């Protein structure tokens, strides 16, 4: 069995296969017909989404879960940064946006190829809010001239 070979190789190289974190992602536009897979000593049931190197993949590969997770973290960081905004210089705001917001969008950004318009719009809103934060274009201070 292939899985046993991987487990044996890992043991000979002083690595541990964490069976508690092993997940099975059955990719397709359907609910998985697989109930569980026996991997020689333990069984794995399919999950709707799985994390690999900090990136969430869902069974339909539309990256909805990943975009939602990134949006949640970015909006939380933006909210926290906005409390400090009056005390920060322009250059420091740019640096804070890069280190606390854009790094989450940039991580594994090549996987975002082929995102739906809805998910692209979510990521674009985060970037737009970051620009508003840097230039102070938020709240009641924003006045439009026609």
PDB file of C-alpha atoms in Angstrom:
ATOM      1  CA  UNK A   1       0.000   0.000   0.000  1.00  0.00           C
ATOM      2  CA  UNK A   2       1.321   3.449  -0.942  1.00  0.00           C
ATOM      3  CA  UNK A   3       0.339   5.065   2.340  1.00  0.00           C
ATOM      4  CA  UNK A   4       2.256   2.473   4.366  1.00  0.00           C
ATOM      5  CA  UNK A   5       5.353   3.148   2.224  1.00  0.00           C
ATOM      6  CA  UNK A   6       5.088   6.870   2.961  1.00  0.00           C
ATOM      7  CA  UNK A   7       4.661   6.192   6.662  1.00  0.00           C
ATOM      8  CA  UNK A   8       7.689   3.850   6.676  1.00  0.00           C
ATOM      9  CA  UNK A   9       9.840   6.380   4.781  1.00  0.00           C
ATOM     10  CA  UNK A  10       8.891   9.110   7.236  1.00  0.00           C
ATOM     11  CA  UNK A  11       9.792   6.926  10.208  1.00  0.00           C
ATOM     12  CA  UNK A  12      13.215   6.049   8.755  1.00  0.00           C
ATOM     13  CA  UNK A  13      13.881   9.800   8.241  1.00  0.00           C
ATOM     14  CA  UNK A  14      12.815  10.643  11.806  1.00  0.00           C
ATOM     15  CA  UNK A  15       9.578  12.299  10.737  1.00  0.00           C
ATOM     16  CA  UNK A  16       6.159  11.689  12.197  1.00  0.00           C
ATOM     17  CA  UNK A  17       2.960  11.376  10.233  1.00  0.00           C
ATOM     18  CA  UNK A  18       0.273  13.065  12.308  1.00  0.00           C
ATOM     19  CA  UNK A  19      -2.744  10.832  11.837  1.00  0.00           C
ATOM     20  CA  UNK A  20      -4.999  13.274  13.700  1.00  0.00           C
ATOM     21  CA  UNK A  21      -4.335  15.976  11.103  1.00  0.00           C
ATOM     22  CA  UNK A  22      -4.578  13.748   8.030  1.00  0.00           C
ATOM     23  CA  UNK A  23      -7.581  14.781   5.931  1.00  0.00           C
ATOM     24  CA  UNK A  24      -9.175  13.472   2.761  1.00  0.00           C
ATOM     25  CA  UNK A  25     -10.527  15.976   0.263  1.00  0.00           C
ATOM     26  CA  UNK A  26     -12.688  14.449  -2.462  1.00  0.00           C
ATOM     27  CA  UNK A  27     -12.742  17.089  -5.201  1.00  0.00           C
ATOM     28  CA  UNK A  28     -15.852  17.443  -7.321  1.00  0.00           C
ATOM     29  CA  UNK A  29     -19.144  19.339  -7.672  1.00  0.00           C
ATOM     30  CA  UNK A  30     -20.949  16.714  -5.609  1.00  0.00           C
ATOM     31  CA  UNK A  31     -21.176  15.413  -2.085  1.00  0.00           C
ATOM     32  CA  UNK A  32     -18.541  12.731  -1.717  1.00  0.00           C
ATOM     33  CA  UNK A  33     -19.853   9.173  -2.153  1.00  0.00           C
ATOM     34  CA  UNK A  34     -16.880   7.919  -0.113  1.00  0.00           C
ATOM     35  CA  UNK A  35     -17.789   7.332   3.517  1.00  0.00           C
ATOM     36  CA  UNK A  36     -14.269   6.556   4.779  1.00  0.00           C
ATOM     37  CA  UNK A  37     -10.916   5.221   3.599  1.00  0.00           C
ATOM     38  CA  UNK A  38      -8.891   2.731   5.628  1.00  0.00           C
ATOM     39  CA  UNK A  39      -5.210   3.671   5.603  1.00  0.00           C
ATOM     40  CA  UNK A  40      -3.875   0.689   7.492  1.00  0.00           C
ATOM     41  CA  UNK A  41      -4.472   1.312  11.143  1.00  0.00           C
ATOM     42  CA  UNK A  42      -6.732   4.331  10.962  1.00  0.00           C
ATOM     43  CA  UNK A  43      -9.486   5.567   8.734  1.00  0.00           C
ATOM     44  CA  UNK A  44     -10.060   8.960   7.174  1.00  0.00           C
ATOM     45  CA  UNK A  45     -13.441  10.426   6.253  1.00  0.00           C
ATOM     46  CA  UNK A  46     -13.810  13.063   3.525  1.00  0.00           C
ATOM     47  CA  UNK A  47     -14.036  16.692   4.609  1.00  0.00           C
ATOM     48  CA  UNK A  48     -15.608  19.696   2.882  1.00  0.00           C
ATOM     49  CA  UNK A  49     -12.430  21.771   3.157  1.00  0.00           C
ATOM     50  CA  UNK A  50      -8.825  21.018   4.035  1.00  0.00           C
ATOM     51  CA  UNK A  51      -5.906  23.245   4.967  1.00  0.00           C
ATOM     52  CA  UNK A  52      -2.506  22.744   3.367  1.00  0.00           C
ATOM     53  CA  UNK A  53       0.346  25.108   4.290  1.00  0.00           C
ATOM     54  CA  UNK A  54      -2.181  27.618   5.596  1.00  0.00           C
ATOM     55  CA  UNK A  55      -4.288  27.628   2.440  1.00  0.00           C
ATOM     56  CA  UNK A  56      -7.880  26.345   2.545  1.00  0.00           C
ATOM     57  CA  UNK A  57      -9.053  24.171  -0.315  1.00  0.00           C
ATOM     58  CA  UNK A  58     -12.716  23.196  -0.605  1.00  0.00           C
ATOM     59  CA  UNK A  59     -14.153  20.190  -2.382  1.00  0.00           C
ATOM     60  CA  UNK A  60     -15.428  22.288  -5.308  1.00  0.00           C
ATOM     61  CA  UNK A  61     -12.089  24.122  -5.674  1.00  0.00           C
ATOM     62  CA  UNK A  62     -13.850  27.498  -5.875  1.00  0.00           C
ATOM     63  CA  UNK A  63     -11.704  28.808  -2.975  1.00  0.00           C
ATOM     64  CA  UNK A  64     -14.736  30.304  -1.242  1.00  0.00           C
ATOM     65  CA  UNK A  65     -13.477  29.162   2.169  1.00  0.00           C
ATOM     66  CA  UNK A  66     -10.001  30.622   1.578  1.00  0.00           C
ATOM     67  CA  UNK A  67     -11.308  33.995   0.408  1.00  0.00           C
ATOM     68  CA  UNK A  68     -13.699  34.176   3.371  1.00  0.00           C
ATOM     69  CA  UNK A  69     -10.896  33.323   5.821  1.00  0.00           C
ATOM     70  CA  UNK A  70      -8.577  35.928   4.284  1.00  0.00           C
ATOM     71  CA  UNK A  71     -11.372  38.522   4.314  1.00  0.00           C
ATOM     72  CA  UNK A  72     -12.107  37.867   7.964  1.00  0.00           C
ATOM     73  CA  UNK A  73      -8.461  38.279   9.029  1.00  0.00           C
ATOM     74  CA  UNK A  74      -7.917  41.356   6.861  1.00  0.00           C
ATOM     75  CA  UNK A  75     -11.036  43.152   8.087  1.00  0.00           C
ATOM     76  CA  UNK A  76     -10.103  42.413  11.693  1.00  0.00           C
ATOM     77  CA  UNK A  77      -6.614  43.817  11.106  1.00  0.00           C
ATOM     78  CA  UNK A  78      -8.041  46.852   9.299  1.00  0.00           C
ATOM     79  CA  UNK A  79     -10.366  47.514  12.210  1.00  0.00           C
ATOM     80  CA  UNK A  80      -7.472  47.352  14.654  1.00  0.00           C
ATOM     81  CA  UNK A  81      -5.288  49.573  12.465  1.00  0.00           C
ATOM     82  CA  UNK A  82      -8.019  52.182  12.111  1.00  0.00           C
ATOM     83  CA  UNK A  83      -7.885  52.757  15.869  1.00  0.00           C
ATOM     84  CA  UNK A  84      -4.236  53.784  15.531  1.00  0.00           C
ATOM     85  CA  UNK A  85      -4.589  55.750  12.289  1.00  0.00           C
ATOM     86  CA  UNK A  86      -4.497  59.281  13.741  1.00  0.00           C
ATOM     87  CA  UNK A  87      -1.173  58.565  15.412  1.00  0.00           C
ATOM     88  CA  UNK A  88       0.570  57.084  12.359  1.00  0.00           C
ATOM     89  CA  UNK A  89       2.476  58.838   9.578  1.00  0.00           C
ATOM     90  CA  UNK A  90       1.743  58.115   5.919  1.00  0.00           C
ATOM     91  CA  UNK A  91       4.862  55.941   5.515  1.00  0.00           C
ATOM     92  CA  UNK A  92       4.053  53.970   8.641  1.00  0.00           C
ATOM     93  CA  UNK A  93       0.482  53.415   7.430  1.00  0.00           C
ATOM     94  CA  UNK A  94       1.816  52.003   4.161  1.00  0.00           C
ATOM     95  CA  UNK A  95       4.155  49.715   6.063  1.00  0.00           C
ATOM     96  CA  UNK A  96       1.370  48.550   8.387  1.00  0.00           C
ATOM     97  CA  UNK A  97      -0.937  47.801   5.450  1.00  0.00           C
ATOM     98  CA  UNK A  98       1.760  45.731   3.760  1.00  0.00           C
ATOM     99  CA  UNK A  99       2.595  43.766   6.897  1.00  0.00           C
ATOM    100  CA  UNK A 100      -0.929  43.303   8.291  1.00  0.00           C
ATOM    101  CA  UNK A 101      -3.263  43.168   5.289  1.00  0.00           C
ATOM    102  CA  UNK A 102      -1.641  42.692   1.896  1.00  0.00           C
ATOM    103  CA  UNK A 103       0.565  39.823   3.085  1.00  0.00           C
ATOM    104  CA  UNK A 104      -2.575  37.690   3.564  1.00  0.00           C
ATOM    105  CA  UNK A 105      -3.821  38.467   0.063  1.00  0.00           C
ATOM    106  CA  UNK A 106      -0.385  37.892  -1.491  1.00  0.00           C
ATOM    107  CA  UNK A 107       0.177  34.514   0.176  1.00  0.00           C
ATOM    108  CA  UNK A 108      -0.290  31.822  -2.502  1.00  0.00           C
ATOM    109  CA  UNK A 109      -1.812  34.413  -4.815  1.00  0.00           C
ATOM    110  CA  UNK A 110      -1.072  32.304  -7.907  1.00  0.00           C
ATOM    111  CA  UNK A 111      -3.700  29.827  -6.695  1.00  0.00           C
ATOM    112  CA  UNK A 112      -6.322  32.574  -6.973  1.00  0.00           C
ATOM    113  CA  UNK A 113      -6.205  32.227 -10.772  1.00  0.00           C
ATOM    114  CA  UNK A 114      -9.734  31.641 -12.027  1.00  0.00           C
ATOM    115  CA  UNK A 115     -11.572  33.064  -9.018  1.00  0.00           C
ATOM    116  CA  UNK A 116     -15.221  33.891  -9.433  1.00  0.00           C
ATOM    117  CA  UNK A 117     -16.219  37.536  -9.865  1.00  0.00           C
ATOM    118  CA  UNK A 118     -17.824  37.456  -6.414  1.00  0.00           C
ATOM    119  CA  UNK A 119     -14.608  36.328  -4.707  1.00  0.00           C
ATOM    120  CA  UNK A 120     -12.467  38.759  -6.694  1.00  0.00           C
ATOM    121  CA  UNK A 121     -14.770  41.557  -5.555  1.00  0.00           C
ATOM    122  CA  UNK A 122     -14.254  40.542  -1.907  1.00  0.00           C
ATOM    123  CA  UNK A 123     -10.474  40.768  -2.270  1.00  0.00           C
ATOM    124  CA  UNK A 124     -10.742  44.044  -4.188  1.00  0.00           C
ATOM    125  CA  UNK A 125     -12.828  45.574  -1.372  1.00  0.00           C
ATOM    126  CA  UNK A 126     -10.050  44.727   1.089  1.00  0.00           C
ATOM    127  CA  UNK A 127      -7.491  46.496  -1.086  1.00  0.00           C
ATOM    128  CA  UNK A 128      -9.779  49.509  -1.532  1.00  0.00           C
ATOM    129  CA  UNK A 129     -10.248  49.759   2.234  1.00  0.00           C
ATOM    130  CA  UNK A 130      -6.483  49.594   2.688  1.00  0.00           C
ATOM    131  CA  UNK A 131      -6.026  52.557   0.336  1.00  0.00           C
ATOM    132  CA  UNK A 132      -8.728  54.485   2.226  1.00  0.00           C
ATOM    133  CA  UNK A 133      -6.860  53.778   5.464  1.00  0.00           C
ATOM    134  CA  UNK A 134      -3.534  54.993   4.067  1.00  0.00           C
ATOM    135  CA  UNK A 135      -4.945  58.251   2.697  1.00  0.00           C
ATOM    136  CA  UNK A 136      -7.508  58.838   5.441  1.00  0.00           C
ATOM    137  CA  UNK A 137     -10.502  58.574   3.114  1.00  0.00           C
ATOM    138  CA  UNK A 138     -12.976  56.992   5.485  1.00  0.00           C
ATOM    139  CA  UNK A 139     -15.721  58.005   7.815  1.00  0.00           C
ATOM    140  CA  UNK A 140     -17.543  61.331   7.710  1.00  0.00           C
ATOM    141  CA  UNK A 141     -14.447  63.230   6.611  1.00  0.00           C
ATOM    142  CA  UNK A 142     -14.888  62.008   3.048  1.00  0.00           C
ATOM    143  CA  UNK A 143     -16.679  64.712   1.082  1.00  0.00           C
ATOM    144  CA  UNK A 144     -17.385  64.499  -2.581  1.00  0.00           C
ATOM    145  CA  UNK A 145     -17.295  67.478  -4.871  1.00  0.00           C
ATOM    146  CA  UNK A 146     -19.476  67.420  -7.940  1.00  0.00           C
TER     147      UNK A 146
END
